[in-house]
PDB file of C-alpha atoms in Angstrom:
ATOM      1  CA  MET A 332      69.948   5.685 -30.294  1.00 89.00           C
ATOM      2  CA  GLU A 333      69.912   5.385 -26.164  1.00 92.00           C
ATOM      3  CA  ARG A 334      67.826   7.894 -24.383  1.00 93.00           C
ATOM      4  CA  GLU A 335      68.795   9.104 -20.793  1.00 93.00           C
ATOM      5  CA  THR A 336      66.031   8.873 -18.278  1.00 94.00           C
ATOM      6  CA  MET A 337      65.184  10.638 -15.062  1.00 95.00           C
ATOM      7  CA  GLU A 338      63.409   9.186 -12.115  1.00 97.00           C
ATOM      8  CA  TYR A 339      61.201  11.491 -10.222  1.00 98.00           C
ATOM      9  CA  ASP A 340      58.714  10.928  -7.410  1.00 98.00           C
ATOM     10  CA  VAL A 341      56.400  13.924  -8.766  1.00 98.00           C
ATOM     11  CA  VAL A 342      56.710  15.802 -11.909  1.00 98.00           C
ATOM     12  CA  ILE A 343      54.890  19.035 -12.016  1.00 97.00           C
ATOM     13  CA  VAL A 344      53.766  20.693 -15.256  1.00 96.00           C
ATOM     14  CA  GLY A 345      53.934  24.287 -15.586  1.00 92.00           C
ATOM     15  CA  ALA A 346      56.406  26.707 -13.426  1.00 90.00           C
ATOM     16  CA  GLY A 347      53.829  29.494 -13.035  1.00 87.00           C
ATOM     17  CA  PRO A 348      52.147  30.137  -9.608  1.00 88.00           C
ATOM     18  CA  SER A 349      50.393  27.241  -8.937  1.00 92.00           C
ATOM     19  CA  GLY A 350      53.231  25.237 -10.181  1.00 94.00           C
ATOM     20  CA  LEU A 351      55.550  26.462  -7.871  1.00 93.00           C
ATOM     21  CA  SER A 352      53.480  26.657  -5.128  1.00 96.00           C
ATOM     22  CA  ALA A 353      52.951  23.174  -5.233  1.00 97.00           C
ATOM     23  CA  ALA A 354      56.734  21.907  -5.730  1.00 97.00           C
ATOM     24  CA  ILE A 355      57.505  23.950  -2.572  1.00 97.00           C
ATOM     25  CA  GLN A 356      54.577  22.703  -0.660  1.00 98.00           C
ATOM     26  CA  LEU A 357      54.901  19.020  -1.031  1.00 98.00           C
ATOM     27  CA  LYS A 358      58.928  19.608  -0.115  1.00 98.00           C
ATOM     28  CA  GLN A 359      57.621  21.268   2.808  1.00 98.00           C
ATOM     29  CA  LEU A 360      55.357  18.417   3.560  1.00 98.00           C
ATOM     30  CA  ALA A 361      57.617  15.579   3.195  1.00 98.00           C
ATOM     31  CA  ALA A 362      60.028  17.287   5.379  1.00 98.00           C
ATOM     32  CA  GLU A 363      57.677  17.696   7.990  1.00 98.00           C
ATOM     33  CA  HIS A 364      56.757  14.171   7.165  1.00 98.00           C
ATOM     34  CA  GLU A 365      60.942  13.329   7.393  1.00 98.00           C
ATOM     35  CA  GLN A 366      60.345  11.892   3.898  1.00 98.00           C
ATOM     36  CA  ASP A 367      62.385  12.621   1.001  1.00 96.00           C
ATOM     37  CA  VAL A 368      60.763  13.354  -2.241  1.00 98.00           C
ATOM     38  CA  THR A 369      61.863  13.984  -5.511  1.00 98.00           C
ATOM     39  CA  VAL A 370      59.974  16.985  -7.399  1.00 98.00           C
ATOM     40  CA  CYS A 371      60.703  17.960 -10.787  1.00 97.00           C
ATOM     41  CA  VAL A 372      59.143  21.168 -12.725  1.00 95.00           C
ATOM     42  CA  ILE A 373      58.753  21.433 -16.474  1.00 93.00           C
ATOM     43  CA  GLU A 374      58.518  24.667 -17.851  1.00 91.00           C
ATOM     44  CA  LYS A 375      58.149  25.487 -21.553  1.00 87.00           C
ATOM     45  CA  GLY A 376      58.928  29.106 -20.888  1.00 80.00           C
ATOM     46  CA  SER A 377      62.331  30.404 -21.436  1.00 78.00           C
ATOM     47  CA  GLU A 378      61.925  31.676 -17.802  1.00 76.00           C
ATOM     48  CA  VAL A 379      60.453  30.201 -14.712  1.00 76.00           C
ATOM     49  CA  GLY A 380      57.398  32.345 -13.097  1.00 66.00           C
ATOM     50  CA  LEU A 381      57.590  34.066 -16.392  1.00 67.00           C
ATOM     51  CA  SER A 382      53.705  34.102 -16.408  1.00 62.00           C
ATOM     52  CA  LEU A 383      53.583  36.684 -13.054  1.00 60.00           C
ATOM     53  CA  ILE A 384      55.164  39.330 -15.074  1.00 59.00           C
ATOM     54  CA  HIS A 385      52.449  39.520 -17.699  1.00 56.00           C
ATOM     55  CA  ILE A 386      49.670  39.759 -15.285  1.00 53.00           C
TER      56      ILE A 386
END
């Protein structure tokens, strides 16, 4: 059985406030330096940023 693979420059585990902030900052910094950076954010919950609602 063959697995599908995906390649990213950066993988962030957790789509809470810190993970989302890190992803945004990385993309903004890359754009400022005219670089293309692929970022993947992985979240185990059913919704992105769900921990913000529970605070």
